[in-house]
XYZ file of C-alpha atoms in Angstrom:
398
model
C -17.375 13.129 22.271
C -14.378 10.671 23.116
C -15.039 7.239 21.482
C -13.134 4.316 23.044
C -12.231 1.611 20.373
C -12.333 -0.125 18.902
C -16.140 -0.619 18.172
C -17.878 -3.927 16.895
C -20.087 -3.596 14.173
C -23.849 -4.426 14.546
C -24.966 -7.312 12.011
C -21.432 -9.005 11.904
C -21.382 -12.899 12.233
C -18.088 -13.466 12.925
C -15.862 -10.822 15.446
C -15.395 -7.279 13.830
C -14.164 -4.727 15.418
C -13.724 -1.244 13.924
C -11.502 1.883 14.518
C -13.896 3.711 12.721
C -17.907 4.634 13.819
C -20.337 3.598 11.653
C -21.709 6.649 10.856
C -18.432 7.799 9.288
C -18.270 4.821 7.002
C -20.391 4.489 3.708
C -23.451 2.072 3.860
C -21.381 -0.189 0.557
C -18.567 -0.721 2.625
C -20.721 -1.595 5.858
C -22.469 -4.212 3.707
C -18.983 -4.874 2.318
C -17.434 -6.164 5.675
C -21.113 -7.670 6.920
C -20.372 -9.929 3.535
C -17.092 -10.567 4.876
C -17.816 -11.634 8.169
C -20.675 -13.603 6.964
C -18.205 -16.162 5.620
C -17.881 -19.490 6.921
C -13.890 -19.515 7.010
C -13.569 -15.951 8.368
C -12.611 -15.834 12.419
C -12.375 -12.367 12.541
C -12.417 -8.980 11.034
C -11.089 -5.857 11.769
C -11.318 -2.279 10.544
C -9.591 0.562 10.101
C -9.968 4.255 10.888
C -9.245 4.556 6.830
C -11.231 2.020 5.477
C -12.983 2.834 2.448
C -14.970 0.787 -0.652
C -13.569 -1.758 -2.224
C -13.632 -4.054 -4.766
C -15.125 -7.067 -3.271
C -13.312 -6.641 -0.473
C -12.935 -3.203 2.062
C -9.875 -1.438 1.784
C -8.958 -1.048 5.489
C -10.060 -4.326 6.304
C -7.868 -7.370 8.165
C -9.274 -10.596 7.447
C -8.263 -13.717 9.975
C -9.583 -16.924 7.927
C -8.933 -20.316 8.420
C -7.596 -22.589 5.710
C -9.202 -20.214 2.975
C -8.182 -16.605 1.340
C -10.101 -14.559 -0.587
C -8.094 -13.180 -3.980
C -10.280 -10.282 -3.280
C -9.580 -9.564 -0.322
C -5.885 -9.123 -1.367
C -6.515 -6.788 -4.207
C -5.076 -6.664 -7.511
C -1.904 -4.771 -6.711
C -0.232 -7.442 -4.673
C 2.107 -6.688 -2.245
C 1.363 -2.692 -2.693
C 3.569 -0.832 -0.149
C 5.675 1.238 1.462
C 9.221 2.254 1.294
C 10.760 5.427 3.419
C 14.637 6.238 4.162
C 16.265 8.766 6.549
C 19.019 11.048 4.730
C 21.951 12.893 6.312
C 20.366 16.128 4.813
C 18.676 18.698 6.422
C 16.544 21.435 5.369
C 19.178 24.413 5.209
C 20.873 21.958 2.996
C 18.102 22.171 0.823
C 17.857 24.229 -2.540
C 14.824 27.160 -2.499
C 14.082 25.748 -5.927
C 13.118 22.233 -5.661
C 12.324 21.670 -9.411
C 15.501 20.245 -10.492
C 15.573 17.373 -7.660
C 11.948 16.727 -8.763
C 13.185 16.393 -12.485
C 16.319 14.284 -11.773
C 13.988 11.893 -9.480
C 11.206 11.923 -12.320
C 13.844 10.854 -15.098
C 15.559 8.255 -12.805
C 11.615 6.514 -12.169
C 9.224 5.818 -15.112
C 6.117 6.900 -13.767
C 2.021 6.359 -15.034
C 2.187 3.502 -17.768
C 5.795 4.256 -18.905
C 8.469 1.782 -17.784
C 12.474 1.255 -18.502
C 13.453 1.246 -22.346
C 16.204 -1.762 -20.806
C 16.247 -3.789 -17.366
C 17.837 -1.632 -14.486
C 21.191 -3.209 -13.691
C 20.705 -4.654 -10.191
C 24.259 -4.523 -9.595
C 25.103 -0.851 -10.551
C 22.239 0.405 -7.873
C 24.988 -1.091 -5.257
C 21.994 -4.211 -4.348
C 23.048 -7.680 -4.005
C 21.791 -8.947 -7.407
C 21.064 -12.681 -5.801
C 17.593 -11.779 -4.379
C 16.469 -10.777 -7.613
C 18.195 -13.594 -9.837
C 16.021 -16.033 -8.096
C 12.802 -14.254 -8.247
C 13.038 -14.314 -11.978
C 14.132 -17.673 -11.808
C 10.927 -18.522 -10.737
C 8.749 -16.632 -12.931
C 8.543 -20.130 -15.055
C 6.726 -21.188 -12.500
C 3.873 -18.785 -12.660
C 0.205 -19.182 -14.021
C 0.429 -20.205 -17.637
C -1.390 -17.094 -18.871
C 1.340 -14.813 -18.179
C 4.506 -16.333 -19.180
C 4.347 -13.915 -22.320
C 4.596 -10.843 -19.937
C 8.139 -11.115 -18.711
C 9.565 -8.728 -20.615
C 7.514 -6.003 -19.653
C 7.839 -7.153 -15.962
C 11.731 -6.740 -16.296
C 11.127 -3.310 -17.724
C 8.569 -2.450 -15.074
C 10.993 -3.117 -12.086
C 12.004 0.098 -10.961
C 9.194 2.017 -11.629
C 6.313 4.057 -10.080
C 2.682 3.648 -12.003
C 0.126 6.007 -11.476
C -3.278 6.915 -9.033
C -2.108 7.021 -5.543
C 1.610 5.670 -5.682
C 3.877 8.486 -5.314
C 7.941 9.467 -4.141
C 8.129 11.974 -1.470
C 11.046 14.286 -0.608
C 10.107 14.974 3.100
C 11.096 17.373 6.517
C 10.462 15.604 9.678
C 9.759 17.896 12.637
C 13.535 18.623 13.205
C 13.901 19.453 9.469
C 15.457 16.128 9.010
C 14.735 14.967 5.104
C 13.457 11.582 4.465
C 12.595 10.034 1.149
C 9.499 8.336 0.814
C 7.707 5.992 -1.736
C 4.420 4.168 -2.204
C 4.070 1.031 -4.922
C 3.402 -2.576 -5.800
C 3.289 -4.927 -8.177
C 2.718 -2.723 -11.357
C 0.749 -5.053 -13.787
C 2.386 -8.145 -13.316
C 0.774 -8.216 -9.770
C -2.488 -7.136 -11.131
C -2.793 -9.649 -13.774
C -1.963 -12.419 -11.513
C -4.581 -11.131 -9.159
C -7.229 -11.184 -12.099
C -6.916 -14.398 -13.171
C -7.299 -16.051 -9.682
C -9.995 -14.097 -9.010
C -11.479 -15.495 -12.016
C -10.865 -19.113 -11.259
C -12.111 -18.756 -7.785
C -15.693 -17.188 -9.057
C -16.162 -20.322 -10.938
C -15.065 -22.878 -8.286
C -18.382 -24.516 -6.749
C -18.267 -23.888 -2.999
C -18.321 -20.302 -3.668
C -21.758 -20.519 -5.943
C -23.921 -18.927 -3.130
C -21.980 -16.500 -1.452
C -23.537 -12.961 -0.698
C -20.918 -11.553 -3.234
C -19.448 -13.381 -5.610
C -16.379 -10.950 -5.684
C -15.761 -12.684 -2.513
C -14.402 -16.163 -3.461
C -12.018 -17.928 -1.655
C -9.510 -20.894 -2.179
C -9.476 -23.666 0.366
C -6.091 -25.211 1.903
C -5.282 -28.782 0.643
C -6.715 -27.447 -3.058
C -4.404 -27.254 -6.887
C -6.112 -23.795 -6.861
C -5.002 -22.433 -3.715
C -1.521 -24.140 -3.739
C -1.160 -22.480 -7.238
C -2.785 -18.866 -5.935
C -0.354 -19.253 -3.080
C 3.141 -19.201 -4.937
C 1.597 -16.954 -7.491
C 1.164 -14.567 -4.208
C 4.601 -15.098 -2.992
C 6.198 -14.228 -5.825
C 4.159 -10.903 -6.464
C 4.716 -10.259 -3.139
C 8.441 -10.413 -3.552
C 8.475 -8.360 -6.911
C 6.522 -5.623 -4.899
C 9.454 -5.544 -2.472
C 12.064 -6.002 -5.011
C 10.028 -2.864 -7.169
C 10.688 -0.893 -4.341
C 13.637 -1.173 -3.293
C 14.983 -0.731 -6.692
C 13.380 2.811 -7.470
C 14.459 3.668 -3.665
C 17.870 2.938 -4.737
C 17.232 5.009 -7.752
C 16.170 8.035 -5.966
C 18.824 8.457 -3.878
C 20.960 7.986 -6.466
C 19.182 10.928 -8.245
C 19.320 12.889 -4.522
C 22.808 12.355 -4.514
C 23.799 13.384 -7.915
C 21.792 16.719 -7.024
C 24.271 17.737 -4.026
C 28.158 18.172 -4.243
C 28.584 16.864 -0.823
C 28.423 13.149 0.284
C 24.714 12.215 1.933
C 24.534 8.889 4.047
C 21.122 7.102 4.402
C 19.876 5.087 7.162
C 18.351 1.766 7.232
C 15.092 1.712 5.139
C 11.804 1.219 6.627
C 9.791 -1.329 4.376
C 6.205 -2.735 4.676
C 3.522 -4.312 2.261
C -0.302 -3.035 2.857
C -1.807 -5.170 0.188
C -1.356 -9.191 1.265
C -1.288 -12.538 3.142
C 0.620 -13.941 6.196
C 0.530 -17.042 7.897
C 0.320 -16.069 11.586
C -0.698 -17.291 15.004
C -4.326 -15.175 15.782
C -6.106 -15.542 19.325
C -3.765 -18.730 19.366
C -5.109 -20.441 16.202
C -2.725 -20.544 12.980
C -4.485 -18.591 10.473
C -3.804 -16.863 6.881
C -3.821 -13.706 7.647
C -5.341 -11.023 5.086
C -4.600 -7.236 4.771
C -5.965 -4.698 2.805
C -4.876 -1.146 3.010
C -3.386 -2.312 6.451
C -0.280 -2.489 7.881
C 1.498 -5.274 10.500
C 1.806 -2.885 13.776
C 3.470 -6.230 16.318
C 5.504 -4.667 18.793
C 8.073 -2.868 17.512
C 7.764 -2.817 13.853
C 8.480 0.286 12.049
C 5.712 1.314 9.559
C 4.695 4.128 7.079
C 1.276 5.584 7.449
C 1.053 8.450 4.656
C -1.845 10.979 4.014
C -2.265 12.868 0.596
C -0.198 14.819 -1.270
C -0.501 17.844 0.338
C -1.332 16.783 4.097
C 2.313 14.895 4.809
C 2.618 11.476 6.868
C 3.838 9.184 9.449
C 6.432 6.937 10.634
C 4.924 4.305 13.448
C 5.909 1.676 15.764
C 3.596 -0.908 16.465
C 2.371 -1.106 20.011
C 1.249 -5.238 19.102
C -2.514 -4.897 19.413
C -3.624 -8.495 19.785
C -7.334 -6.734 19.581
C -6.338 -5.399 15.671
C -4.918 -8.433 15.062
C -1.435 -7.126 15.346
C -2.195 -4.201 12.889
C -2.496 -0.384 11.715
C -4.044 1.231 9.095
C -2.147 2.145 5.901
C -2.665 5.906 4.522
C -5.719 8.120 5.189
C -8.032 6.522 3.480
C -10.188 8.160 0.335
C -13.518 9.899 1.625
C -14.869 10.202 -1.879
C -14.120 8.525 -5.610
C -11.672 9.618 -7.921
C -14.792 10.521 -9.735
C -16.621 12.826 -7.340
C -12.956 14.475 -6.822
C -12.986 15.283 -10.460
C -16.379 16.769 -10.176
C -16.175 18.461 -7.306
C -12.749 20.178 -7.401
C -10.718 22.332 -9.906
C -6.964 22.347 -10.833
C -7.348 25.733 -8.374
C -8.303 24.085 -5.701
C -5.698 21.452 -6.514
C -3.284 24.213 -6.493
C -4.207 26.102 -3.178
C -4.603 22.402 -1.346
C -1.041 21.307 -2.371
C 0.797 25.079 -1.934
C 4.481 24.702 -0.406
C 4.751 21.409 -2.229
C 6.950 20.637 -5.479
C 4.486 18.427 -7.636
C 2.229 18.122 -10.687
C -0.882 20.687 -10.270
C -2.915 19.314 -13.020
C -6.156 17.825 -14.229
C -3.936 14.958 -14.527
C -3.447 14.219 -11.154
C -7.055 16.058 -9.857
C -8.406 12.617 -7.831
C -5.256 12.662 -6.074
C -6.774 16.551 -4.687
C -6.335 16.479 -0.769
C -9.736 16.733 0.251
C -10.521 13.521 -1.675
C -8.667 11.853 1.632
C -9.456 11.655 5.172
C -8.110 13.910 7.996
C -4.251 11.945 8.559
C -4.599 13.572 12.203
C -7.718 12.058 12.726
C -6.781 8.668 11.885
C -3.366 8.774 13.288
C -5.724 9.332 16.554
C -8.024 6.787 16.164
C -5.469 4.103 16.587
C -3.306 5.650 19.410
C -3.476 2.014 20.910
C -2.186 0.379 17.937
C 0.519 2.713 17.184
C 3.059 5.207 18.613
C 4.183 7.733 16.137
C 7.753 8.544 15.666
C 8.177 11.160 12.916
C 5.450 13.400 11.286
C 6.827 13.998 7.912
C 5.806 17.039 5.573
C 6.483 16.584 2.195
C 8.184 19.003 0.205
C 8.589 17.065 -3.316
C 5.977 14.628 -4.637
C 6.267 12.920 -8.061
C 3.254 11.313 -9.269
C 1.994 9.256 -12.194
């Protein structure tokens, strides 16, 4: 049966509408976005096709508040995106063994926990060094509790972390390679997140809300000015985290080809944060997670698993979906029930043709642990037009 969405979801208080049916979402995250909508600053909320359980807040979920924002409903890897870059190469260009590019790409980007023994030179990567000069100028300016972590932030720019961030060597459907990557904030981000969170669960206009996960900051406050610029500036670092290992990988590309390779214009997007924008003509803070911005004519990254491949977009500028997409598959099942119910076999069948990690290491990251990437590609045919389906061919992982 053809379902038109998107679809609003019975027992909301405030406007949701899904690109999902209820029946394929789990009854948490139902009660999840129910709790969300209940709120007295949302305006809005909408879903989708991947959303999955989250931590307070859905992943999936676009929140439309006004004069409030929910820590939560941000996540703790601020400013967690996407990255992708079209390459002059092509597949007969391509080795048959692609071990050596993966190894070159794994020993230019610290992945998991690991991070840079010594700053990466800004400079040297060929990037205007100014962007970066004054985000660590303002990293003074941050919540007191984290002034000692600097260091390790330096060292961490540049590099991957672990669970579902991942670079991608990829073949579009004219055997065009693209490089792809997937990161945030690494754990400056997250420990930013975790103290706001904290202060907000102690603040008392959030005492009686349904869950207390949930809290919000309210414009005019010291809180949310302070939760605001912390925000910012993960947001930037996410960005800036990006686009250095980007620069790193095609670095390690081009040192694995004796020819010169020319790249296009990236394609960058966050999935994980907060915009001021102008919703059903009110001025509202604007909340994604696990979304994308899909306004006409922005370029976006939707990816699947590591075995299933992923998309390039345009935004079609849904007004409905409050001017976004979705931002991956989505999980169907835990990282836990992956581990239980698959084996490094069926990791290895699930990601054949593919240049990766086949081990218990990476086993929640199995394909089947995501949702069908066709099937939510074609949920949101009126929020996005697709313009490349990649297939990856290399994919590094934490």
């Amino acid at each position: 049966m053809n379902v038109q969405y998107p679809v609003a979801l019975s027992g909301a208080k405030s406007s949701t509408l899904m690109w999902s049916q209820e029946h394929e979402v789990g009854a948490q995250a139902l009660q999840q976005l129910r709790n969300i909508a209940a709120l007295p600053w949302v305006h809005g909320v909408r879903v989708m096709p991947d959303v999955h359980l989250g931590k307070g807040a859905t992943v999936g979920s676009v929140i439309a508040m006004k004069q409030a924002v929910s820590p939560a409903a941000v996540g703790v890897d601020i400013g967690c995106g996407m990255e992708g870059v079209l390459t002059s190469l092509t597949a007969a260009d391509l080795p048959e063994d692609l071990s050596a590019i993966r190894s070159r790409i794994e020993a230019a980007v610290p992945v998991g926990f690991r991070a840079h023994e010594y700053p990466v030179s800004i400079r040297r990567l060929g990037l205007d060094p100014r962007a970066w000069d004054r985000l660590w100028g303002a990293f003074t300016s941050l919540h007191d509790g984290v002034q000692d972590r600097e260091k390790k932030a330096h060292q961490q720019m540049g590099s991957l972390g672990g669970g579902n961030h991942f670079i991608e060597v990829c073949l579009d459907d004219e055997d065009r390679v693209w490089l792809m990557l997937h990161s945030g904030s690494r754990n400056i981000g997250k420990e930013l997140a975790e103290r706001h969170m904290r202060i907000a669960r102690d603040l008392p206009h959030n005492a009686d809300l349904p869950d207390r996960d949930l809290a919000v900051f309210l414009a005019g406050t010291p809180q949310m000015d302070a939760y605001r610029r912390d925000l910012g500036w993960a947001q930037e670092y996410a960005s800036r985290n990006r686009a250095v290992m980007l620069a790193l990988v095609m670095q390690a590309v081009r040192e694995s080809f004796e020819h010169e390779i020319t790249f296009e214009r990236p394609i960058s997007c966050h999935h994980n944060y907060v915009a001021e924008e102008t919703i059903d003509g009110h001025d509202l803070l604007v909340t994604r997670k696990g979304a994308i911005r899909a306004g006409s004519g922005d370029l976006g990254l939707i990816p699947g698993s590591m075995g299933t491949g992923s998309y390039v977009v345009r935004g079609l500028g849904s007004e409905r979906s409050f001017y976004s997409a979705s931002h991956g598959a989505g999980r169907r099942m835990s990282r836990n029930e992956a581990k239980r119910r698959y084996t490094v076999d069926d990791l290895v069948a699930q990601t054949a043709g593919v240049e990766s990690r086949k081990d218990a290491g990476v086993l929640d990251e199995i394909p089947a642990a995501y949702k069908d990437i066709e099937s939510v590609i074609a949920a949101q045919s009126d929020l996005v037009e697709v313009v490349a389906h990649l297939k990856q061919i290399i994919c590094v992982k934490g």
